[in-house]
Each structure stands twice: as C-alpha cells, then as structure tokens.
Amino acid sequence: MGTSEQWLAWLGMATVISPVALLLLLGTSMLAGLRASELWVGQLTRAAVLIGLLATLGVLVLMLVTGVRYVPVGLGDWVHLGGTGHEFSFHLKFNFDRLSVPFTILVFVLCGTISEFAQRYLHREAGFRRFYLLYALFLAGMVVSSLAGTIETLFLGWEFVGLSSAMLIAYFHERRGPVQNGLRVWAVYRLADAAFLVAALAMHHLHGHGDFGHFTGVGPWPDGRADLGAGPAMLVGLLLLVAAAGKSALVPFSGWLPRAMEGPTPSSAVFYGALSVHLGAYLLLRVNPVLQESWIVRLLVVAVGLATAISAAISARVQSDVKSALAYASLTQVGLIVVEIGLGLNYLALIHIIGHASLRTLQLLRAPTALRDWQQIENAIGPESPVRDGRLGEAAPGWAAIAVYRFGLERGFFDTLLDRFLVAPLMGLFRESDRLERIWTDWLDRRPSRESDLAELHPEGEGE
C-alpha cells in the first residue's frame, strides 16, 4: 500500500472513529453517574466534530490530488458462513466516493452548527446532557449511514438515526404529547426498517453478502451497473423505496412529520430540516444502479416524489405554526429530490440535497427569534392585514378551493390513515404481546397475574 493509500485509510478511520468515540465518552460518563459540566460536554462535542470534519476534508483533498475516486476502508469479516451453494458474510466496510464524501462533510458542518446553537439554546436545561448523548448517537448514525459500504453497515447507522430521532421527539417526556408522538414516529420507522431488513436479506440471498461494491456494480458512483435481473431489481428496489419513504416521510408516510416537531428546535432543524429527512433520498442515490434496472421502480420513485411534493406544498400553505410550515416546505423539496433521482439526475439530486439542507437548517434555527422579532414589530406598529400570497381561490371554483384547503388543513389525511392502519394495529400488537409476556412470566414465578393483583387491590364494588 502506497503512502497516499495509507493516509486515505487513516483519515477514513478518523472520520468514523471521532463520532463513535464521542458517543462512548458521553454514554460512559452518564452511566457512571458523572455530572459533566455543560462546558466540558460542549468542548468534547466540538472536538469530535472538528476532528471528523478535518479528516473528511483531508480525504477529499487527497482524492482530488491523486485522482482516486473510490476508497474502501474495511474492518474485515465479522461473520462468515459457508454452505452448499450459498455463503453468508457480514463485512464491516466504509466507502469514500463522490457521493459519501460530500454528504459526510455536510453532516459534520450542519451537526457542528447545531451543536454550537444548542449549547446556548439549551443552557441550564434539565436535559442538556441527555440531549447531547442522543445528539452523539445521531451523529454516529449519520456518519455510519453516509459512509456505509455494505447493506448491514448502512442498517446499523439507519437504526442509530431512527432511535435518536424517536427519543428526541419525546425529549420533553414530562408531557404526554411528545411521548405519544415519539411512539407514532417509531411505529412508522418500524415498518420502514422491516422493508429495509427484507431487502438486505434478499441481497444476501442473491449474492451471499451485502457489499454495495458488488451489488451496485464495481466502479465509482454513479457509474456502476447493478448485477441483477429485472425481476430481482424490482423486488429489492420496491423494498428500498418503502424504507426510504418511511424514513423521509414520503407519501403515504407524511403524516408523522409535523408530530416530529415536538422535539427541541435544534433537533428539529438537524433531523427534519436537514439530515434525517434526506436519508431516504440518500439511500435511493446509493442504490440508484438497482433502480435503473427496472423501469417500474423508476416510475414509482418519480410518482412518489411528485405526490409528496404536491401534497406537502398544499399542506405547507395552511399551517398555523412556523415549524410545521417549514417541515412541509422541506418535504416539498425532498419530493422534488426524489423525482430527480427517479429520472437519473444523480449529481443534481446531490447538489439539491446539500443546498436545501443548509438553507432549511438556518431557517429553522432562525424561526424562534424571527417570531419574537415579528411580535415586537406588531407591538410597535400594530397588526397589519394579512397578505394573501395564494391565488387558488381566485383561479379555481369555490368547491375546488374548499376541497384543496381541506386537504391541506388535514395534511393530506395521511395522519388519520397512519393512525388507523399502521400505528393502532402495531400498538395493539405490542400491548397484546406485553400481556402474554406478563402471563408467561407470572406463571414462571408462580405469582398471581397483574389482573388478579389489581382485583385484590380494588375489590369489586369497593368505593361505590
């Protein structure tokens, strides 16, 4: 291995290790009961983000200087099973290429910005250290997802992002609303993760491993060609589309997005304005060679993106709070990005992600002070008449304008559909599983079940 290859490998490892080390240090300090100061937490986070950013920039510079467009950094096979006709291997691997390096730089820049903002925004907040622990979990998940070279590595980072997302939505756990909304989002993520896991199993069944370098074609992104037929490509592509739709709140999973705004403003900005909401689109970019093998999947990707952009644009125009309006405005752009991916405009989609994520982060961070400034202006000069920026009511018949307004006000009815057909059945299944588990464990312990305990505590007719 030459000197440049060694430097690329070392810098690549530093990129991955820095957020993981931050997560381990913050987690260990909390488990040990140490009351780390806000200054120490902030400086440690700043150092980890800066090291990761400089290492990724070093990889980019070396790639440009040496002309290398693909740098794999592997940590070996963790599981390898041989069999008759099929082999299974779990390989922990990270890829540095034209897609992952710009996206990882974006992750470090925006997460660093959010960290500096949160140190002041959450100053003396009771959950300051808990926020930064979940923030470190999210940062590690985003870096692992961005650089993943295998489907298993991507799934690991994908789960980190989902877990930190649901827990930060329920950050204000003393209130019932944030906890309920965190559970709703977690239920949608479970469906997306199930589709992702089935796609990973299909990839292993077809190739014996989940290495993107073989599955999506050997060569630098996006020039690779998938080694799949039209049938397997359609199956895997549809499963990954469901996974991406759940993670990025695409139609029909858009209903959970406004509920995710229950978390603190810093997490709302980095999750649903900048990075997490684009992770589904990033997944589609990574597996774009698979999508290109099936025109049906490409058509569905374009259709889902268009439906998401249109419905989100209508919903954004009738929201009464700024965070929901910005969330739907962000979702409109994500839908357009998905359309670009379906049309094969890969570089345009990547540039669109970087520009939109940066803009939306600044808008969400500025939103609280913008509202305060607007209130001060109103107090000084009095409320002005609202400006009508829409022309729908003038261009369309009255019944059509009312129908579209109702569609936007109800957020496309996706929230109701998710509650009825996804969240409620899953929560019912979990409650039933919990009840059966309690019966089983109570029988093993030879203790009365919870129902009999309650009956003893509250005999029938008592208190009447």
Short mmCIF file of C-alpha atoms in Angstrom, two decimals:
data_model
loop_
_atom_site.label_atom_id
_atom_site.label_comp_id
_atom_site.label_asym_id
_atom_site.label_seq_id
_atom_site.Cartn_x
_atom_site.Cartn_y
_atom_site.Cartn_z
CA MET A 1 0.00 0.00 0.00
CA GLY A 2 1.42 3.37 -1.03
CA THR A 3 1.77 6.42 1.17
CA SER A 4 -1.33 8.12 -0.27
CA GLU A 5 -3.43 4.97 0.22
CA GLN A 6 -2.24 4.73 3.83
CA TRP A 7 -3.14 8.34 4.52
CA LEU A 8 -6.55 7.85 2.93
CA ALA A 9 -7.18 4.79 5.11
CA TRP A 10 -6.05 6.55 8.30
CA LEU A 11 -8.11 9.65 7.60
CA GLY A 12 -11.09 7.47 6.74
CA MET A 13 -10.84 5.66 10.07
CA ALA A 14 -10.54 9.00 11.91
CA THR A 15 -13.76 10.15 10.21
CA VAL A 16 -15.66 7.14 11.56
CA ILE A 17 -13.98 6.89 14.97
CA SER A 18 -14.48 10.52 16.05
CA PRO A 19 -18.32 10.43 16.39
CA VAL A 20 -18.25 6.90 17.82
CA ALA A 21 -15.70 7.99 20.43
CA LEU A 22 -17.92 10.97 21.32
CA LEU A 23 -20.89 8.64 21.82
CA LEU A 24 -18.86 6.26 24.02
CA LEU A 25 -17.44 9.05 26.18
CA LEU A 26 -20.77 10.75 26.77
CA GLY A 27 -22.54 7.45 27.35
CA THR A 28 -19.90 6.20 29.78
CA SER A 29 -19.96 9.44 31.76
CA MET A 30 -23.75 9.27 32.15
CA LEU A 31 -23.73 5.58 33.08
CA ALA A 32 -21.05 6.27 35.67
CA GLY A 33 -23.21 9.00 37.19
CA LEU A 34 -20.71 11.77 36.44
CA ARG A 35 -22.21 15.26 36.36
CA ALA A 36 -20.21 16.57 33.42
CA SER A 37 -20.39 20.34 33.04
CA GLU A 38 -22.03 21.94 30.03
CA LEU A 39 -18.67 23.42 29.07
CA TRP A 40 -16.98 20.00 29.07
CA VAL A 41 -19.79 18.43 27.01
CA GLY A 42 -19.70 21.30 24.52
CA GLN A 43 -15.92 21.23 24.12
CA LEU A 44 -15.84 17.45 23.74
CA THR A 45 -18.55 17.62 21.07
CA ARG A 46 -16.79 20.46 19.28
CA ALA A 47 -13.52 18.50 19.24
CA ALA A 48 -15.15 15.34 17.87
CA VAL A 49 -16.98 17.22 15.10
CA LEU A 50 -13.86 19.19 14.17
CA ILE A 51 -11.67 16.07 14.00
CA GLY A 52 -14.21 14.26 11.84
CA LEU A 53 -14.65 17.26 9.55
CA LEU A 54 -10.91 17.81 9.08
CA ALA A 55 -10.37 14.10 8.42
CA THR A 56 -13.11 14.05 5.78
CA LEU A 57 -11.76 17.19 4.15
CA GLY A 58 -8.33 15.53 4.11
CA VAL A 59 -9.82 12.53 2.32
CA LEU A 60 -11.44 14.86 -0.23
CA VAL A 61 -8.18 16.73 -0.88
CA LEU A 62 -6.18 13.52 -1.31
CA MET A 63 -8.81 12.09 -3.63
CA LEU A 64 -8.66 15.21 -5.79
CA VAL A 65 -4.85 15.30 -5.81
CA THR A 66 -4.28 11.61 -6.51
CA GLY A 67 -7.24 11.18 -8.85
CA VAL A 68 -8.65 8.34 -6.75
CA ARG A 69 -12.45 8.29 -6.84
CA TYR A 70 -13.14 5.28 -4.66
CA VAL A 71 -11.51 4.48 -1.30
CA PRO A 72 -12.77 1.40 0.59
CA VAL A 73 -11.92 1.10 4.28
CA GLY A 74 -12.77 -2.37 5.61
CA LEU A 75 -12.65 -3.84 9.09
CA GLY A 76 -12.82 -7.47 7.98
CA ASP A 77 -15.46 -10.19 8.00
CA TRP A 78 -17.28 -10.40 11.33
CA VAL A 79 -19.38 -13.38 10.28
CA HIS A 80 -18.63 -15.84 7.51
CA LEU A 81 -20.68 -18.98 6.98
CA GLY A 82 -20.03 -21.41 4.17
CA GLY A 83 -22.65 -23.72 2.76
CA THR A 84 -23.63 -25.78 -0.20
CA GLY A 85 -24.38 -23.36 -2.97
CA HIS A 86 -24.58 -20.22 -0.80
CA GLU A 87 -22.27 -18.33 1.51
CA PHE A 88 -23.12 -15.69 4.07
CA SER A 89 -20.72 -12.99 5.22
CA PHE A 90 -21.09 -9.88 7.33
CA HIS A 91 -18.42 -7.38 6.33
CA LEU A 92 -17.97 -4.05 8.13
CA LYS A 93 -16.86 -1.68 5.42
CA PHE A 94 -16.90 2.06 4.65
CA ASN A 95 -16.75 3.63 1.21
CA PHE A 96 -15.36 7.07 0.41
CA ASP A 97 -16.55 8.15 -3.03
CA ARG A 98 -18.21 11.02 -4.91
CA LEU A 99 -21.46 10.50 -3.01
CA SER A 100 -20.39 9.71 0.55
CA VAL A 101 -17.64 12.30 0.99
CA PRO A 102 -19.74 15.42 0.17
CA PHE A 103 -22.65 14.09 2.22
CA THR A 104 -20.39 13.33 5.21
CA ILE A 105 -18.89 16.82 5.05
CA LEU A 106 -22.44 18.19 5.07
CA VAL A 107 -23.24 16.05 8.14
CA PHE A 108 -20.26 17.37 10.12
CA VAL A 109 -20.83 21.00 9.11
CA LEU A 110 -24.52 21.03 10.00
CA CYS A 111 -24.11 18.96 13.16
CA GLY A 112 -21.34 21.31 14.28
CA THR A 113 -23.60 24.30 13.66
CA ILE A 114 -26.44 22.69 15.60
CA SER A 115 -24.08 21.84 18.47
CA GLU A 116 -22.93 25.44 18.85
CA PHE A 117 -26.53 26.65 18.70
CA ALA A 118 -27.79 24.07 21.21
CA GLN A 119 -25.14 25.00 23.80
CA ARG A 120 -26.83 28.37 24.13
CA TYR A 121 -30.40 27.38 23.32
CA LEU A 122 -30.47 24.59 25.94
CA HIS A 123 -28.28 26.36 28.51
CA ARG A 124 -29.28 25.23 32.03
CA GLU A 125 -31.93 22.93 30.59
CA ALA A 126 -32.55 19.91 32.81
CA GLY A 127 -31.97 17.50 29.90
CA PHE A 128 -28.86 19.19 28.48
CA ARG A 129 -26.60 16.13 28.83
CA ARG A 130 -29.34 13.77 27.66
CA PHE A 131 -29.78 15.89 24.54
CA TYR A 132 -26.09 15.73 23.71
CA LEU A 133 -25.95 11.98 24.28
CA LEU A 134 -28.78 11.47 21.78
CA TYR A 135 -27.14 14.04 19.51
CA ALA A 136 -23.93 11.98 19.57
CA LEU A 137 -25.95 8.86 18.75
CA PHE A 138 -27.48 10.67 15.79
CA LEU A 139 -24.11 11.97 14.58
CA ALA A 140 -22.57 8.49 14.74
CA GLY A 141 -25.58 7.04 12.91
CA MET A 142 -25.44 9.64 10.14
CA VAL A 143 -21.70 9.18 9.59
CA VAL A 144 -22.02 5.38 9.51
CA SER A 145 -25.01 5.60 7.14
CA SER A 146 -23.24 8.06 4.85
CA LEU A 147 -20.05 6.01 4.55
CA ALA A 148 -21.55 2.51 4.67
CA GLY A 149 -20.10 0.13 2.12
CA THR A 150 -22.43 -2.75 2.92
CA ILE A 151 -26.16 -3.02 3.49
CA GLU A 152 -25.58 -4.23 7.07
CA THR A 153 -23.39 -1.25 7.94
CA LEU A 154 -26.00 1.08 6.49
CA PHE A 155 -28.71 -0.64 8.52
CA LEU A 156 -26.67 -0.13 11.70
CA GLY A 157 -26.41 3.61 11.12
CA TRP A 158 -30.03 3.70 9.97
CA GLU A 159 -31.13 2.28 13.34
CA PHE A 160 -28.99 4.76 15.28
CA VAL A 161 -30.65 7.63 13.45
CA GLY A 162 -34.15 6.25 14.00
CA LEU A 163 -33.63 5.59 17.70
CA SER A 164 -32.19 9.03 18.41
CA SER A 165 -34.97 10.61 16.35
CA ALA A 166 -37.80 8.98 18.30
CA MET A 167 -36.16 9.71 21.67
CA LEU A 168 -35.55 13.36 20.86
CA ILE A 169 -39.16 13.78 19.74
CA ALA A 170 -40.09 12.57 23.24
CA TYR A 171 -37.40 14.80 24.79
CA PHE A 172 -39.96 16.70 26.91
CA HIS A 173 -41.17 13.42 28.43
CA GLU A 174 -42.97 15.11 31.32
CA ARG A 175 -45.73 15.91 28.81
CA ARG A 176 -47.95 13.28 27.25
CA GLY A 177 -47.96 14.69 23.72
CA PRO A 178 -44.24 14.35 22.90
CA VAL A 179 -44.15 10.75 24.18
CA GLN A 180 -47.19 9.76 22.10
CA ASN A 181 -45.76 11.40 19.00
CA GLY A 182 -42.41 9.71 19.55
CA LEU A 183 -44.22 6.35 19.62
CA ARG A 184 -46.10 7.21 16.42
CA VAL A 185 -42.88 8.05 14.61
CA TRP A 186 -41.23 4.91 15.97
CA ALA A 187 -44.11 2.80 14.61
CA VAL A 188 -43.61 4.23 11.11
CA TYR A 189 -39.87 3.66 11.38
CA ARG A 190 -40.50 0.02 12.31
CA LEU A 191 -42.32 -0.56 9.02
CA ALA A 192 -39.57 1.16 7.05
CA ASP A 193 -36.90 -0.82 8.91
CA ALA A 194 -38.75 -4.08 8.22
CA ALA A 195 -38.72 -3.33 4.48
CA PHE A 196 -35.03 -2.41 4.71
CA LEU A 197 -34.23 -5.67 6.53
CA VAL A 198 -36.10 -7.80 3.99
CA ALA A 199 -34.20 -6.03 1.19
CA ALA A 200 -30.93 -6.80 2.97
CA LEU A 201 -31.90 -10.47 3.28
CA ALA A 202 -32.79 -10.53 -0.42
CA MET A 203 -29.38 -9.09 -1.29
CA HIS A 204 -27.68 -11.78 0.80
CA HIS A 205 -29.78 -14.48 -0.81
CA LEU A 206 -28.83 -13.25 -4.29
CA HIS A 207 -25.11 -12.63 -3.69
CA GLY A 208 -24.21 -14.14 -0.34
CA HIS A 209 -23.21 -10.70 1.00
CA GLY A 210 -24.45 -7.13 1.10
CA ASP A 211 -21.41 -5.34 -0.32
CA PHE A 212 -22.53 -2.34 -2.39
CA GLY A 213 -19.33 -2.61 -4.45
CA HIS A 214 -20.57 -5.89 -5.94
CA PHE A 215 -24.30 -5.36 -5.71
CA THR A 216 -24.50 -1.95 -7.39
CA GLY A 217 -21.59 -2.54 -9.74
CA VAL A 218 -17.87 -2.21 -9.34
CA GLY A 219 -16.66 1.31 -10.04
CA PRO A 220 -17.03 4.82 -8.65
CA TRP A 221 -20.53 6.10 -8.03
CA PRO A 222 -22.70 6.63 -10.07
CA ASP A 223 -21.12 4.74 -12.98
CA GLY A 224 -21.66 1.25 -11.55
CA ARG A 225 -24.19 -1.11 -13.04
CA ALA A 226 -26.16 -3.50 -10.84
CA ASP A 227 -25.53 -7.19 -11.32
CA LEU A 228 -29.23 -8.06 -11.20
CA GLY A 229 -32.02 -9.07 -13.49
CA ALA A 230 -35.18 -7.00 -13.92
CA GLY A 231 -37.20 -9.18 -11.51
CA PRO A 232 -34.80 -9.16 -8.53
CA ALA A 233 -34.06 -5.48 -9.15
CA MET A 234 -37.76 -4.66 -8.99
CA LEU A 235 -38.22 -6.60 -5.74
CA VAL A 236 -35.22 -5.08 -3.99
CA GLY A 237 -35.95 -1.64 -5.42
CA LEU A 238 -39.55 -1.65 -4.16
CA LEU A 239 -38.47 -2.71 -0.68
CA LEU A 240 -35.83 0.01 -0.53
CA LEU A 241 -38.37 2.56 -1.81
CA VAL A 242 -40.68 1.67 1.12
CA ALA A 243 -37.73 2.05 3.51
CA ALA A 244 -36.80 5.42 2.03
CA ALA A 245 -40.42 6.62 2.09
CA GLY A 246 -40.77 5.82 5.78
CA LYS A 247 -37.51 7.50 6.75
CA SER A 248 -38.05 10.63 4.62
CA ALA A 249 -41.81 10.98 5.30
CA LEU A 250 -42.73 10.45 1.65
CA VAL A 251 -46.30 9.67 0.64
CA PRO A 252 -48.09 7.81 2.21
CA PHE A 253 -45.99 8.20 5.40
CA SER A 254 -46.05 12.01 5.50
CA GLY A 255 -48.38 12.20 8.50
CA TRP A 256 -45.68 11.73 11.13
CA LEU A 257 -43.60 14.73 10.05
CA PRO A 258 -45.48 17.54 11.88
CA ARG A 259 -45.66 15.38 15.00
CA ALA A 260 -41.88 15.13 14.97
CA MET A 261 -41.68 18.87 15.67
CA GLU A 262 -42.42 18.18 19.35
CA GLY A 263 -38.68 17.95 19.99
CA PRO A 264 -36.35 20.89 20.73
CA THR A 265 -35.68 23.32 17.88
CA PRO A 266 -32.03 22.17 17.40
CA SER A 267 -33.08 18.55 16.88
CA SER A 268 -35.98 19.60 14.62
CA ALA A 269 -33.54 21.55 12.47
CA VAL A 270 -30.92 18.84 12.06
CA PHE A 271 -33.40 15.95 11.78
CA TYR A 272 -36.40 17.13 9.79
CA GLY A 273 -34.97 20.14 8.05
CA ALA A 274 -31.50 18.97 7.11
CA LEU A 275 -30.20 15.43 7.50
CA SER A 276 -32.57 12.71 8.69
CA VAL A 277 -35.31 13.74 6.29
CA HIS A 278 -32.82 13.40 3.41
CA LEU A 279 -31.53 9.99 4.50
CA GLY A 280 -34.18 8.15 2.48
CA ALA A 281 -33.21 10.12 -0.62
CA TYR A 282 -29.55 9.33 0.11
CA LEU A 283 -30.41 5.62 0.23
CA LEU A 284 -32.07 5.88 -3.19
CA LEU A 285 -28.98 7.66 -4.53
CA ARG A 286 -26.72 4.93 -3.18
CA VAL A 287 -28.74 2.12 -4.79
CA ASN A 288 -29.57 4.08 -7.94
CA PRO A 289 -27.92 1.43 -10.19
CA VAL A 290 -30.51 -1.03 -8.85
CA LEU A 291 -33.35 1.39 -9.64
CA GLN A 292 -32.07 1.81 -13.18
CA GLU A 293 -32.55 -1.91 -13.84
CA SER A 294 -36.35 -1.69 -13.51
CA TRP A 295 -38.43 0.94 -15.28
CA ILE A 296 -41.36 0.11 -12.98
CA VAL A 297 -39.36 1.07 -9.90
CA ARG A 298 -38.12 4.27 -11.56
CA LEU A 299 -41.68 5.19 -12.46
CA LEU A 300 -42.85 4.56 -8.90
CA VAL A 301 -39.98 6.65 -7.49
CA VAL A 302 -41.00 9.58 -9.71
CA ALA A 303 -44.68 9.13 -8.83
CA VAL A 304 -44.00 9.02 -5.07
CA GLY A 305 -41.76 12.08 -5.32
CA LEU A 306 -44.34 14.08 -7.28
CA ALA A 307 -47.19 13.11 -4.95
CA THR A 308 -45.07 14.07 -1.93
CA ALA A 309 -44.06 17.43 -3.41
CA ILE A 310 -47.62 18.38 -4.37
CA SER A 311 -49.28 17.29 -1.12
CA ALA A 312 -46.57 18.88 1.03
CA ALA A 313 -46.74 22.16 -0.90
CA ILE A 314 -50.51 22.33 -0.32
CA SER A 315 -50.16 21.47 3.37
CA ALA A 316 -47.36 23.98 3.94
CA ARG A 317 -49.56 26.87 2.80
CA VAL A 318 -52.20 26.36 5.51
CA GLN A 319 -50.08 25.52 8.58
CA SER A 320 -50.59 27.80 11.56
CA ASP A 321 -47.20 27.26 13.23
CA VAL A 322 -43.82 28.04 11.74
CA LYS A 323 -42.14 24.68 12.48
CA SER A 324 -44.85 22.67 10.72
CA ALA A 325 -44.82 25.07 7.78
CA LEU A 326 -41.04 24.73 7.44
CA ALA A 327 -41.29 20.95 7.82
CA TYR A 328 -43.73 20.67 4.94
CA ALA A 329 -41.71 23.14 2.88
CA SER A 330 -38.71 20.88 3.47
CA LEU A 331 -40.75 17.84 2.46
CA THR A 332 -41.72 19.58 -0.79
CA GLN A 333 -38.07 19.84 -1.74
CA VAL A 334 -37.38 16.26 -0.67
CA GLY A 335 -40.16 15.14 -3.02
CA LEU A 336 -38.51 17.04 -5.88
CA ILE A 337 -35.15 15.47 -4.99
CA VAL A 338 -36.74 12.00 -5.20
CA VAL A 339 -38.14 12.90 -8.64
CA GLU A 340 -34.64 13.86 -9.77
CA ILE A 341 -33.31 10.53 -8.51
CA GLY A 342 -36.02 8.64 -10.38
CA LEU A 343 -35.09 10.49 -13.56
CA GLY A 344 -31.43 9.54 -13.13
CA LEU A 345 -30.22 13.09 -12.35
CA ASN A 346 -27.88 11.92 -9.61
CA TYR A 347 -25.48 14.85 -9.35
CA LEU A 348 -28.33 17.35 -9.49
CA ALA A 349 -30.08 15.50 -6.65
CA LEU A 350 -26.87 15.52 -4.55
CA ILE A 351 -26.37 19.26 -5.09
CA HIS A 352 -30.05 19.83 -4.30
CA ILE A 353 -29.71 17.91 -1.01
CA ILE A 354 -26.64 19.90 0.09
CA GLY A 355 -28.14 23.30 -0.76
CA HIS A 356 -31.58 22.58 0.65
CA ALA A 357 -30.28 21.05 3.89
CA SER A 358 -28.08 24.10 4.56
CA LEU A 359 -30.89 26.57 3.84
CA ARG A 360 -33.51 24.74 5.89
CA THR A 361 -31.20 24.40 8.90
CA LEU A 362 -30.67 28.16 9.03
CA GLN A 363 -34.41 28.81 8.63
CA LEU A 364 -35.39 26.50 11.49
CA LEU A 365 -32.69 27.88 13.78
CA ARG A 366 -33.79 31.42 12.98
CA ALA A 367 -37.52 30.67 13.42
CA PRO A 368 -37.80 31.35 17.20
CA THR A 369 -36.10 34.74 17.00
CA ALA A 370 -37.98 35.58 13.81
CA LEU A 371 -41.27 35.06 15.65
CA ARG A 372 -40.06 37.23 18.52
CA ASP A 373 -38.99 39.97 16.10
CA TRP A 374 -42.36 39.83 14.35
CA GLN A 375 -44.16 40.09 17.69
CA GLN A 376 -42.11 43.14 18.64
CA ILE A 377 -42.95 44.77 15.31
CA GLU A 378 -46.65 44.08 15.84
CA ASN A 379 -46.48 45.54 19.34
CA ALA A 380 -44.80 48.65 17.98
CA ILE A 381 -46.90 49.42 14.90
CA GLY A 382 -49.97 47.25 15.35
CA PRO A 383 -51.03 44.15 13.42
CA GLU A 384 -51.22 44.57 9.67
CA SER A 385 -53.80 42.93 7.45
CA PRO A 386 -52.64 39.51 6.33
CA VAL A 387 -51.11 39.38 2.87
CA ARG A 388 -52.77 36.94 0.53
CA ASP A 389 -49.98 35.18 -1.28
CA GLY A 390 -52.15 32.49 -2.85
CA ARG A 391 -54.30 32.67 -5.95
CA LEU A 392 -56.05 29.34 -5.65
CA GLY A 393 -59.34 30.81 -4.51
CA GLU A 394 -59.33 33.23 -7.44
CA ALA A 395 -58.33 30.74 -10.12
CA ALA A 396 -60.41 27.73 -9.11
CA PRO A 397 -64.15 27.24 -8.47
CA GLY A 398 -65.28 27.62 -4.89
CA TRP A 399 -65.85 23.92 -4.30
CA ALA A 400 -62.38 23.06 -5.65
CA ALA A 401 -60.69 25.69 -3.48
CA ILE A 402 -62.53 24.39 -0.41
CA ALA A 403 -61.58 20.79 -1.21
CA VAL A 404 -57.89 21.66 -1.65
CA TYR A 405 -57.94 23.77 1.51
CA ARG A 406 -59.48 20.89 3.44
CA PHE A 407 -56.84 18.55 2.00
CA GLY A 408 -54.07 20.87 3.19
CA LEU A 409 -55.66 21.54 6.57
CA GLU A 410 -55.99 17.80 7.22
CA ARG A 411 -52.39 17.31 5.99
CA GLY A 412 -53.48 15.07 3.17
CA PHE A 413 -55.39 12.81 5.59
CA PHE A 414 -52.15 10.80 5.89
CA ASP A 415 -52.08 11.25 9.65
CA THR A 416 -55.51 9.66 10.02
CA LEU A 417 -54.59 6.80 7.70
CA LEU A 418 -51.36 6.13 9.59
CA ASP A 419 -53.17 6.12 12.92
CA ARG A 420 -55.88 3.75 11.75
CA PHE A 421 -53.98 1.28 9.60
CA LEU A 422 -50.40 1.36 10.96
CA VAL A 423 -49.95 2.87 14.41
CA ALA A 424 -53.10 1.45 16.04
CA PRO A 425 -52.54 -2.15 14.85
CA LEU A 426 -48.87 -2.07 15.84
CA MET A 427 -49.58 -0.61 19.27
CA GLY A 428 -52.34 -3.18 19.76
CA LEU A 429 -49.92 -5.95 18.81
CA PHE A 430 -47.33 -4.62 21.27
CA ARG A 431 -49.89 -4.41 24.08
CA GLU A 432 -51.10 -7.93 23.39
CA SER A 433 -47.51 -9.18 23.33
CA ASP A 434 -46.88 -7.43 26.65
CA ARG A 435 -50.00 -9.02 28.16
CA LEU A 436 -49.00 -12.50 27.03
CA GLU A 437 -45.46 -11.99 28.27
CA ARG A 438 -46.72 -10.96 31.69
CA ILE A 439 -48.94 -14.04 31.90
CA TRP A 440 -45.98 -16.25 30.98
CA THR A 441 -43.55 -14.62 33.41
CA ASP A 442 -46.13 -14.59 36.22
CA TRP A 443 -46.73 -18.31 35.68
CA LEU A 444 -42.99 -18.97 35.83
CA ASP A 445 -42.72 -17.01 39.05
CA ARG A 446 -45.78 -18.77 40.47
CA ARG A 447 -47.25 -15.38 41.24
CA PRO A 448 -50.76 -14.10 40.53
CA SER A 449 -51.13 -12.25 37.27
CA ARG A 450 -51.43 -8.49 37.16
CA GLU A 451 -55.19 -8.78 36.61
CA SER A 452 -55.61 -10.73 39.86
CA ASP A 453 -53.33 -8.30 41.69
CA LEU A 454 -55.49 -5.42 40.59
CA ALA A 455 -58.61 -7.32 41.59
CA GLU A 456 -57.19 -7.81 45.08
CA LEU A 457 -56.26 -4.16 45.38
CA HIS A 458 -59.62 -2.96 44.08
CA PRO A 459 -62.32 -5.48 45.03
CA GLU A 460 -65.48 -5.31 43.04
CA GLY A 461 -67.91 -2.79 44.41
CA GLU A 462 -65.38 -1.05 46.65
CA GLY A 463 -65.79 2.70 46.79
CA GLU A 464 -69.27 2.66 45.30
#
